[in-house]
Tab-separated table of C-alpha atoms and ligand atoms in Angstrom:
chain	number	residue	atom	x	y	z
A	54	MET	CA	50.801	37.998	45.157
A	55	THR	CA	49.807	34.475	46.316
A	56	ALA	CA	48.068	35.950	49.342
A	57	ASP	CA	46.081	38.221	47.017
A	58	LEU	CA	45.097	35.288	44.847
A	59	ASN	CA	44.074	33.318	47.901
A	60	ALA	CA	41.889	36.156	49.127
A	61	LEU	CA	40.339	36.426	45.641
A	62	LYS	CA	39.716	32.712	45.553
A	63	THR	CA	38.071	32.695	48.983
A	64	ASP	CA	35.900	35.607	47.978
A	65	ILE	CA	34.757	34.032	44.686
A	66	LEU	CA	34.162	30.590	46.212
A	67	HIS	CA	32.145	32.257	48.926
A	68	SER	CA	29.884	34.029	46.451
A	69	ILE	CA	29.493	30.752	44.507
A	70	SER	CA	28.236	28.945	47.583
A	71	ALA	CA	26.019	31.930	48.419
A	72	ALA	CA	24.276	31.795	44.999
A	73	ASN	CA	20.770	30.501	45.616
A	74	ASP	CA	19.614	29.903	42.067
A	75	ILE	CA	21.024	29.363	38.598
A	76	GLY	CA	20.604	33.090	37.768
A	77	GLN	CA	22.681	34.238	40.717
A	78	LEU	CA	25.267	31.573	39.969
A	79	GLU	CA	25.587	32.842	36.407
A	80	GLU	CA	26.166	36.398	37.695
A	81	THR	CA	28.938	35.053	39.923
A	82	ARG	CA	30.521	33.248	36.964
A	83	VAL	CA	30.467	36.418	34.829
A	84	ALA	CA	31.946	38.481	37.691
A	85	ALA	CA	34.888	36.061	37.949
A	86	LEU	CA	35.537	34.540	34.534
A	87	GLY	CA	33.519	36.756	32.155
A	88	LYS	CA	35.142	39.245	29.758
A	89	LYS	CA	35.317	41.881	32.456
A	90	GLY	CA	35.615	39.405	35.300
A	91	ARG	CA	38.137	39.671	38.093
A	92	VAL	CA	40.209	36.640	37.062
A	93	THR	CA	40.123	37.681	33.403
A	94	ALA	CA	41.410	41.112	34.428
A	95	LEU	CA	44.379	39.512	36.169
A	96	MET	CA	45.126	37.420	33.081
A	97	SER	CA	45.468	40.575	31.009
A	98	THR	CA	48.175	41.891	33.348
A	99	LEU	CA	50.449	38.925	32.596
A	100	GLY	CA	51.936	40.591	29.513
A	101	ALA	CA	53.621	43.233	31.638
A	102	LEU	CA	55.453	40.751	33.871
A	103	THR	CA	58.965	39.330	33.617
A	104	PRO	CA	59.085	35.872	32.026
A	105	ASP	CA	59.606	34.092	35.358
A	106	ALA	CA	56.896	36.000	37.154
A	107	LYS	CA	54.681	35.519	34.119
A	108	LYS	CA	55.150	31.746	34.248
A	109	GLU	CA	54.454	31.554	37.957
A	110	MET	CA	51.459	33.867	37.843
A	111	GLY	CA	50.091	32.156	34.719
A	112	GLN	CA	50.167	28.742	36.368
A	113	ALA	CA	48.566	30.051	39.543
A	114	LEU	CA	45.797	31.756	37.576
A	115	ASN	CA	45.119	28.609	35.541
A	116	ILE	CA	44.778	26.541	38.721
A	117	LEU	CA	42.462	29.216	40.134
A	118	LYS	CA	40.315	29.173	36.995
A	119	THR	CA	40.052	25.380	37.127
A	120	GLU	CA	39.048	25.466	40.794
A	121	ILE	CA	36.436	28.149	40.197
A	122	SER	CA	34.984	26.255	37.213
A	123	ALA	CA	34.754	23.074	39.271
A	124	ALA	CA	33.041	24.946	42.119
A	125	LEU	CA	30.609	26.535	39.624
A	126	ASP	CA	29.750	23.121	38.121
A	127	ALA	CA	29.270	21.520	41.519
A	128	ARG	CA	27.040	24.376	42.700
A	129	ALA	CA	25.021	24.264	39.429
A	130	ALA	CA	24.459	20.516	39.838
A	131	LEU	CA	23.361	21.017	43.440
A	132	LEU	CA	20.980	23.882	42.550
A	133	LYS	CA	19.430	21.858	39.674
A	134	ASP	CA	18.939	18.899	41.940
A	135	GLN	CA	17.322	21.091	44.586
A	136	ALA	CA	14.995	22.625	41.971
A	137	LEU	CA	14.040	19.142	40.810
A	138	GLN	CA	13.286	18.027	44.371
A	139	VAL	CA	11.058	21.080	44.833
A	140	ARG	CA	9.182	20.245	41.572
A	141	ILE	CA	8.770	16.600	42.479
A	142	ALA	CA	7.368	17.543	45.857
A	143	ALA	CA	4.986	20.069	44.282
A	144	GLU	CA	3.835	17.927	41.390
A	145	SER	CA	3.365	14.615	43.147
A	146	VAL	CA	0.043	12.789	42.706
A	147	ASP	CA	-1.840	11.169	45.481
A	148	ILE	CA	-1.888	7.549	44.362
A	149	THR	CA	-4.118	6.577	47.234
A	150	LEU	CA	-7.100	8.130	45.376
A	151	THR	CA	-9.473	5.497	43.972
A	152	PRO	CA	-9.407	5.572	40.137
A	153	ARG	CA	-12.398	6.723	38.120
A	154	PRO	CA	-14.390	3.782	36.756
A	155	GLN	CA	-13.424	2.827	33.179
A	156	PRO	CA	-16.353	2.017	30.899
A	157	GLN	CA	-16.253	-1.628	29.839
A	158	GLY	CA	-17.410	-2.761	26.424
A	159	SER	CA	-19.356	-5.907	25.660
A	160	ILE	CA	-19.831	-8.204	22.686
A	161	HIS	CA	-23.017	-7.498	20.725
A	162	PRO	CA	-25.374	-10.511	20.653
A	163	ILE	CA	-25.146	-10.573	16.823
A	164	SER	CA	-21.358	-10.959	16.970
A	165	GLN	CA	-21.681	-13.606	19.662
A	166	SER	CA	-24.221	-15.620	17.623
A	167	MET	CA	-22.112	-15.405	14.488
A	168	ALA	CA	-19.061	-16.619	16.416
A	169	GLU	CA	-21.074	-19.537	17.762
A	170	MET	CA	-22.393	-20.435	14.293
A	171	MET	CA	-18.911	-20.271	12.802
A	172	ALA	CA	-17.540	-22.491	15.587
A	173	ILE	CA	-20.162	-25.174	14.865
A	174	PHE	CA	-19.747	-25.098	11.086
A	175	ALA	CA	-15.962	-24.998	11.390
A	176	ASP	CA	-16.221	-28.299	13.273
A	177	MET	CA	-18.089	-29.735	10.298
A	178	GLY	CA	-15.306	-28.683	7.937
A	179	PHE	CA	-16.753	-25.419	6.588
A	180	SER	CA	-14.566	-22.396	5.977
A	181	VAL	CA	-15.683	-18.755	5.951
A	182	ALA	CA	-16.182	-16.818	2.694
A	183	GLU	CA	-17.126	-13.166	2.285
A	184	GLY	CA	-18.349	-10.960	-0.529
A	185	PRO	CA	-19.197	-7.320	-1.268
A	186	GLU	CA	-22.248	-5.568	0.228
A	187	ILE	CA	-22.599	-3.419	-2.889
A	188	GLU	CA	-23.513	-5.862	-5.631
A	189	ASP	CA	-24.961	-5.934	-9.113
A	190	ASP	CA	-28.219	-7.386	-10.352
A	191	PHE	CA	-26.349	-10.340	-11.881
A	192	HIS	CA	-24.957	-11.656	-8.573
A	193	ASN	CA	-28.057	-10.838	-6.523
A	194	PHE	CA	-30.677	-12.121	-8.987
A	195	THR	CA	-29.819	-13.249	-12.526
A	196	ALA	CA	-27.101	-15.779	-11.685
A	197	LEU	CA	-29.352	-17.117	-8.917
A	198	ASN	CA	-32.016	-18.004	-11.483
A	199	PHE	CA	-34.396	-15.102	-10.869
A	200	PRO	CA	-35.832	-14.597	-14.358
A	201	PRO	CA	-36.150	-10.941	-15.488
A	202	ALA	CA	-39.343	-9.360	-14.129
A	203	HIS	CA	-39.936	-12.395	-11.885
A	204	PRO	CA	-42.140	-11.417	-8.898
A	205	ALA	CA	-39.482	-12.765	-6.476
A	206	ARG	CA	-37.321	-9.762	-7.392
A	207	ALA	CA	-40.050	-7.445	-6.159
A	208	MET	CA	-40.358	-9.469	-2.927
A	209	HIS	CA	-36.843	-8.501	-1.981
A	210	ASP	CA	-37.581	-4.750	-1.556
A	211	THR	CA	-34.224	-3.942	-3.115
A	212	PHE	CA	-32.243	-0.750	-2.513
A	213	TYR	CA	-30.952	0.188	-5.974
A	214	LEU	CA	-27.924	2.443	-6.397
A	215	PRO	CA	-26.918	4.839	-9.196
A	216	ASP	CA	-25.279	3.061	-12.167
A	217	ALA	CA	-21.572	2.253	-11.894
A	218	PRO	CA	-19.266	4.759	-13.597
A	219	PRO	CA	-17.718	3.413	-16.831
A	220	GLY	CA	-14.787	1.085	-16.182
A	221	GLU	CA	-15.964	-0.133	-12.770
A	222	ALA	CA	-16.932	-3.668	-11.800
A	223	GLY	CA	-20.176	-4.788	-13.360
A	224	ASN	CA	-19.640	-2.904	-16.581
A	225	ASN	CA	-18.637	-5.984	-18.516
A	226	LYS	CA	-22.237	-7.142	-18.261
A	227	SER	CA	-25.073	-5.897	-20.338
A	228	GLY	CA	-28.242	-4.000	-19.423
A	229	GLU	CA	-30.107	-4.976	-16.260
A	230	ASP	CA	-27.333	-7.243	-14.952
A	231	ARG	CA	-25.146	-4.186	-14.410
A	232	LYS	CA	-27.586	-2.390	-12.110
A	233	ARG	CA	-25.940	-1.783	-8.752
A	234	LEU	CA	-27.736	-2.546	-5.507
A	235	LEU	CA	-27.211	-3.376	-1.838
A	236	ARG	CA	-27.309	-7.162	-1.632
A	237	THR	CA	-30.668	-8.414	-0.374
A	238	HIS	CA	-29.216	-11.747	0.747
A	239	THR	CA	-25.833	-13.419	1.234
A	240	SER	CA	-26.655	-15.889	-1.571
A	241	THR	CA	-24.680	-13.492	-3.829
A	242	VAL	CA	-21.540	-14.988	-2.315
A	243	GLN	CA	-22.571	-18.456	-3.553
A	244	VAL	CA	-22.051	-17.051	-7.058
A	245	HIS	CA	-18.643	-15.535	-6.281
A	246	VAL	CA	-17.451	-18.737	-4.619
A	247	MET	CA	-18.616	-21.047	-7.435
A	248	GLN	CA	-17.098	-18.752	-10.058
A	249	ASN	CA	-13.743	-18.589	-8.305
A	250	ARG	CA	-13.141	-21.962	-6.659
A	251	LYS	CA	-13.101	-25.528	-7.791
A	252	PRO	CA	-15.354	-28.013	-5.957
A	253	PRO	CA	-15.421	-29.586	-3.431
A	254	ILE	CA	-16.809	-26.430	-1.827
A	255	ARG	CA	-17.887	-26.151	1.794
A	256	VAL	CA	-18.309	-22.544	2.904
A	257	ILE	CA	-20.366	-20.439	5.245
A	258	VAL	CA	-20.894	-16.734	4.631
A	259	PRO	CA	-21.647	-14.394	7.527
A	260	GLY	CA	-22.666	-10.935	6.381
A	261	ARG	CA	-24.864	-7.865	6.305
A	262	THR	CA	-27.861	-7.700	4.000
A	263	PHE	CA	-30.289	-4.896	3.126
A	264	ARG	CA	-34.000	-4.635	2.327
A	265	SER	CA	-36.267	-1.618	2.320
A	266	ASP	CA	-38.513	-2.734	5.148
A	267	TYR	CA	-39.063	-1.557	8.725
A	268	ASP	CA	-41.366	-2.891	11.430
A	269	GLN	CA	-41.191	-5.020	14.565
A	270	THR	CA	-39.685	-7.969	12.698
A	271	HIS	CA	-37.820	-6.168	9.867
A	272	THR	CA	-34.950	-3.674	9.797
A	273	PRO	CA	-33.411	-2.246	6.600
A	274	MET	CA	-30.062	-3.799	7.532
A	275	PHE	CA	-29.864	-7.273	8.996
A	276	HIS	CA	-27.466	-10.219	9.041
A	277	GLN	CA	-27.527	-13.587	7.373
A	278	MET	CA	-25.461	-16.731	7.591
A	279	GLU	CA	-25.320	-18.536	4.272
A	280	GLY	CA	-24.018	-22.023	3.604
A	281	LEU	CA	-22.952	-23.734	0.378
A	282	VAL	CA	-21.753	-27.290	-0.220
A	283	ILE	CA	-20.856	-28.485	-3.729
A	284	ASP	CA	-19.420	-31.874	-4.548
A	285	LYS	CA	-20.014	-34.803	-6.897
A	286	ALA	CA	-22.372	-36.883	-4.765
A	287	THR	CA	-23.943	-34.427	-2.318
A	288	HIS	CA	-27.629	-35.103	-1.696
A	289	MET	CA	-30.605	-33.997	0.372
A	290	GLY	CA	-29.650	-36.398	3.181
A	291	HIS	CA	-26.412	-34.451	3.696
A	292	LEU	CA	-28.374	-31.208	3.836
A	293	LYS	CA	-30.738	-32.629	6.431
A	294	GLY	CA	-28.031	-34.160	8.615
A	295	CYS	CA	-25.911	-31.029	8.540
A	296	LEU	CA	-28.753	-28.644	9.443
A	297	ILE	CA	-30.318	-30.823	12.148
A	298	GLU	CA	-26.906	-31.195	13.802
A	299	PHE	CA	-26.347	-27.449	13.522
A	300	CYS	CA	-29.688	-26.552	15.160
A	301	LYS	CA	-29.178	-29.000	18.031
A	302	ARG	CA	-25.797	-27.526	18.795
A	303	PHE	CA	-26.728	-23.884	18.271
A	304	PHE	CA	-29.793	-24.075	20.522
A	305	GLU	CA	-28.004	-26.488	22.870
A	306	VAL	CA	-30.942	-28.940	22.898
A	307	ASP	CA	-30.052	-32.566	22.107
A	308	ASP	CA	-33.623	-33.779	21.776
A	309	LEU	CA	-34.677	-30.966	19.417
A	310	PRO	CA	-37.639	-31.751	17.156
A	311	THR	CA	-37.008	-30.526	13.574
A	312	ARG	CA	-38.877	-30.753	10.297
A	313	LEU	CA	-38.365	-29.707	6.673
A	314	ARG	CA	-41.337	-28.089	4.927
A	315	PRO	CA	-41.479	-27.727	1.129
A	316	SER	CA	-40.888	-24.138	0.024
A	317	PHE	CA	-39.745	-22.104	-2.965
A	318	PHE	CA	-36.538	-20.249	-3.823
A	319	PRO	CA	-35.567	-19.633	-7.457
A	320	PHE	CA	-31.986	-20.829	-6.792
A	321	THR	CA	-32.769	-24.172	-5.120
A	322	GLU	CA	-34.764	-27.190	-6.283
A	323	PRO	CA	-36.195	-28.816	-4.292
A	324	SER	CA	-36.456	-26.054	-1.693
A	325	ALA	CA	-37.438	-26.322	1.930
A	326	GLU	CA	-37.791	-24.367	5.124
A	327	MET	CA	-36.626	-25.840	8.371
A	328	ASP	CA	-38.671	-25.584	11.567
A	329	ILE	CA	-37.613	-26.377	15.102
A	330	GLY	CA	-39.950	-27.524	17.850
A	331	CYS	CA	-40.873	-25.368	20.804
A	332	ASP	CA	-42.888	-25.766	23.940
A	333	ARG	CA	-45.663	-23.222	24.432
A	334	SER	CA	-47.032	-24.557	27.705
A	335	ASN	CA	-48.089	-22.019	30.382
A	336	GLY	CA	-48.082	-19.200	27.835
A	337	GLY	CA	-44.263	-19.372	27.492
A	338	LEU	CA	-41.926	-20.256	24.619
A	339	LYS	CA	-39.139	-22.723	25.211
A	340	ILE	CA	-37.110	-24.279	22.418
A	341	GLY	CA	-37.269	-28.071	22.546
A	342	ARG	CA	-39.761	-30.909	22.937
A	343	ALA	CA	-42.987	-30.244	24.845
A	344	THR	CA	-44.243	-32.776	27.372
A	345	ASP	CA	-47.773	-32.720	25.944
A	346	SER	CA	-48.513	-32.646	22.230
A	347	LEU	CA	-50.946	-29.720	22.524
A	348	SER	CA	-48.142	-27.435	23.712
A	349	GLN	CA	-45.781	-28.504	20.911
A	350	SER	CA	-45.511	-25.998	18.064
A	351	TRP	CA	-43.023	-25.025	15.335
A	352	LEU	CA	-40.758	-22.078	14.621
A	353	GLU	CA	-39.259	-21.449	11.197
A	354	VAL	CA	-35.480	-20.966	11.369
A	355	LEU	CA	-33.980	-21.163	7.882
A	356	GLY	CA	-34.388	-21.645	4.135
A	357	CYS	CA	-32.509	-24.321	2.218
A	358	GLY	CA	-32.483	-26.605	-0.803
A	359	MET	CA	-30.450	-28.379	-3.458
A	360	VAL	CA	-28.598	-25.876	-5.683
A	361	HIS	CA	-30.620	-25.392	-8.899
A	362	PRO	CA	-28.885	-26.746	-12.059
A	363	ASN	CA	-29.343	-23.337	-13.703
A	364	VAL	CA	-27.340	-21.703	-10.894
A	365	LEU	CA	-24.501	-24.206	-11.324
A	366	LYS	CA	-24.495	-23.486	-15.093
A	367	ASN	CA	-24.600	-19.698	-14.545
A	368	CYS	CA	-21.517	-20.019	-12.335
A	369	GLY	CA	-19.583	-22.183	-14.781
A	370	LEU	CA	-20.129	-25.618	-13.173
A	371	ASP	CA	-21.484	-28.639	-15.038
A	372	PRO	CA	-24.733	-29.822	-13.360
A	373	GLU	CA	-24.125	-33.305	-14.802
A	374	GLU	CA	-20.954	-33.505	-12.740
A	375	TYR	CA	-21.632	-31.407	-9.644
A	376	GLN	CA	-24.478	-30.904	-7.240
A	377	GLY	CA	-24.878	-29.547	-3.766
A	378	PHE	CA	-26.993	-27.770	-1.217
A	379	ALA	CA	-27.353	-24.265	0.145
A	380	PHE	CA	-28.989	-22.725	3.158
A	381	GLY	CA	-29.519	-19.283	4.607
A	382	MET	CA	-30.669	-18.013	7.973
A	383	GLY	CA	-31.353	-14.669	9.627
A	384	VAL	CA	-28.826	-14.102	12.396
A	385	GLU	CA	-31.089	-11.685	14.310
A	386	ARG	CA	-33.941	-14.177	14.292
A	387	MET	CA	-31.704	-17.020	15.517
A	388	THR	CA	-30.313	-14.744	18.237
A	389	MET	CA	-33.760	-13.594	19.386
A	390	LEU	CA	-34.884	-17.212	19.675
A	391	LYS	CA	-31.769	-18.411	21.477
A	392	TYR	CA	-31.416	-15.540	23.925
A	393	GLY	CA	-35.070	-14.550	24.343
A	394	ILE	CA	-34.746	-11.043	22.893
A	395	PRO	CA	-38.273	-9.857	22.038
A	396	ASP	CA	-37.826	-6.887	19.644
A	397	LEU	CA	-35.611	-6.883	16.552
A	398	ARG	CA	-35.293	-3.095	16.386
A	399	THR	CA	-33.489	-2.939	19.745
A	400	PHE	CA	-30.485	-4.664	18.146
A	401	PHE	CA	-29.551	-1.462	16.338
A	402	GLU	CA	-30.500	1.251	18.825
A	403	SER	CA	-27.073	1.285	20.521
A	404	ASP	CA	-28.773	1.565	23.902
A	405	LEU	CA	-26.040	0.919	26.468
A	406	ARG	CA	-28.489	-0.440	29.033
A	407	TRP	CA	-29.682	-3.008	26.438
A	408	LEU	CA	-26.098	-3.950	25.599
A	409	ARG	CA	-25.248	-4.320	29.272
A	410	HIS	CA	-28.217	-6.630	29.662
A	411	TYR	CA	-27.920	-8.742	26.508
A	412	GLY	CA	-24.225	-8.258	25.640
A	413	PHE	CA	-21.477	-10.776	26.331
A	414	GLY	CA	-18.208	-10.362	28.217
A	415	VAL	CA	-15.151	-9.853	26.061
A	416	LEU	CA	-13.617	-13.099	27.217
A	417	ASP	CA	-16.770	-15.192	26.836
A	418	GLN	CA	-16.184	-18.135	24.549
A	419	PRO	CA	-18.884	-19.127	22.093
A	420	THR	CA	-21.173	-21.398	24.108
A	421	ALA	CA	-21.110	-23.989	21.335
A	422	VAL	CA	-17.474	-24.946	21.641
A	423	THR	CA	-16.133	-28.210	20.359
A	424	ALA	CA	-16.622	-31.280	22.476
A	425	VAL	CA	-13.265	-33.050	22.495
B	23	LIG	N1	-31.356	-16.310	0.334
B	23	LIG	C1	-32.581	-16.808	0.947
B	23	LIG	C2	-33.289	-15.645	1.640
B	23	LIG	O1	-32.703	-14.627	1.853
B	23	LIG	C3	-32.293	-17.919	1.921
B	23	LIG	C4	-31.752	-19.159	1.265
B	23	LIG	C5	-30.386	-19.336	1.103
B	23	LIG	C6	-32.615	-20.134	0.818
B	23	LIG	C7	-29.901	-20.476	0.505
B	23	LIG	C8	-32.147	-21.293	0.217
B	23	LIG	C9	-30.781	-21.453	0.072
B	23	LIG	O2	-34.432	-15.746	2.015
């Protein structure tokens, strides 16, 4: 009996180690331990034995089963490992290949300029405010002291939008004031800020603005940087000092000639435009002081003025108590002047060669960083 079992065991273990894949191994398992397997068949003969023989044979068969199961498991683990090694060898990548070049982005000159402007004004104690690009006539014109039918409204080449559905913002106003439009300047945010904050106010407003105009110096969408300062004793001297300091730092020219020219905006009184000096010698254009007075000329860079008392009133502030100044500049224009970019339209063409040429590295700091 034992000799028979030993022969059976040798035979089964042999076929286990001869199985070359998981399929063959499974066939071997079924042939030994399956329902009609050889070991199972022996188990079913136990019933006919005497109790002693039954005990002895039962124990022997159980040991055999355990040994076969262990051999099956070991062989299965080995075969799986071998299969894995074959896959790894077949699927390996050649890491010595040079990688494909990854396209690298760059910072658009508009973003760079805005970051520089914000860095300078932040040093002077300004914080950043923002407002909606879709506005109503009240915030864009009426509150800013543009009388109804005033020609300055027409000058703005406004994009009007369909009326707001009932219940939406703007509907608490009457008639014209409710008309929706794309803001034509960031001065709209002056109104929001004065309505919602208590002075002292010192904010700058970077943002997109829209006018229906398109040629070499105008695009329907462009960017402005607005400034607003409101306090009890703010005067024109503060305006002048703040803007001269800003221009010197933005253009990185310490000895920068500047001048204020009288101008008109409905929302400021008095109003002015600020010019910076440039050197036009040898047919060029360089920002700064020229060595001979014939080469010295002026470039307009921004509009500014003392906030009109009507605007303060329209925004809920008492002009007897508060006053302040505002200014606004075109970011594209400032960028073209600083970085020598000749055509405004190229800013929005998404030409990668242009961006590679004029763009800034991701890790570039604004050039106008704080002097410690
Ligand atoms: N909003 C004016 C414009 O777009 C600029 C400006 C702002 C002028 C603030 C004076 C004060 O032309």
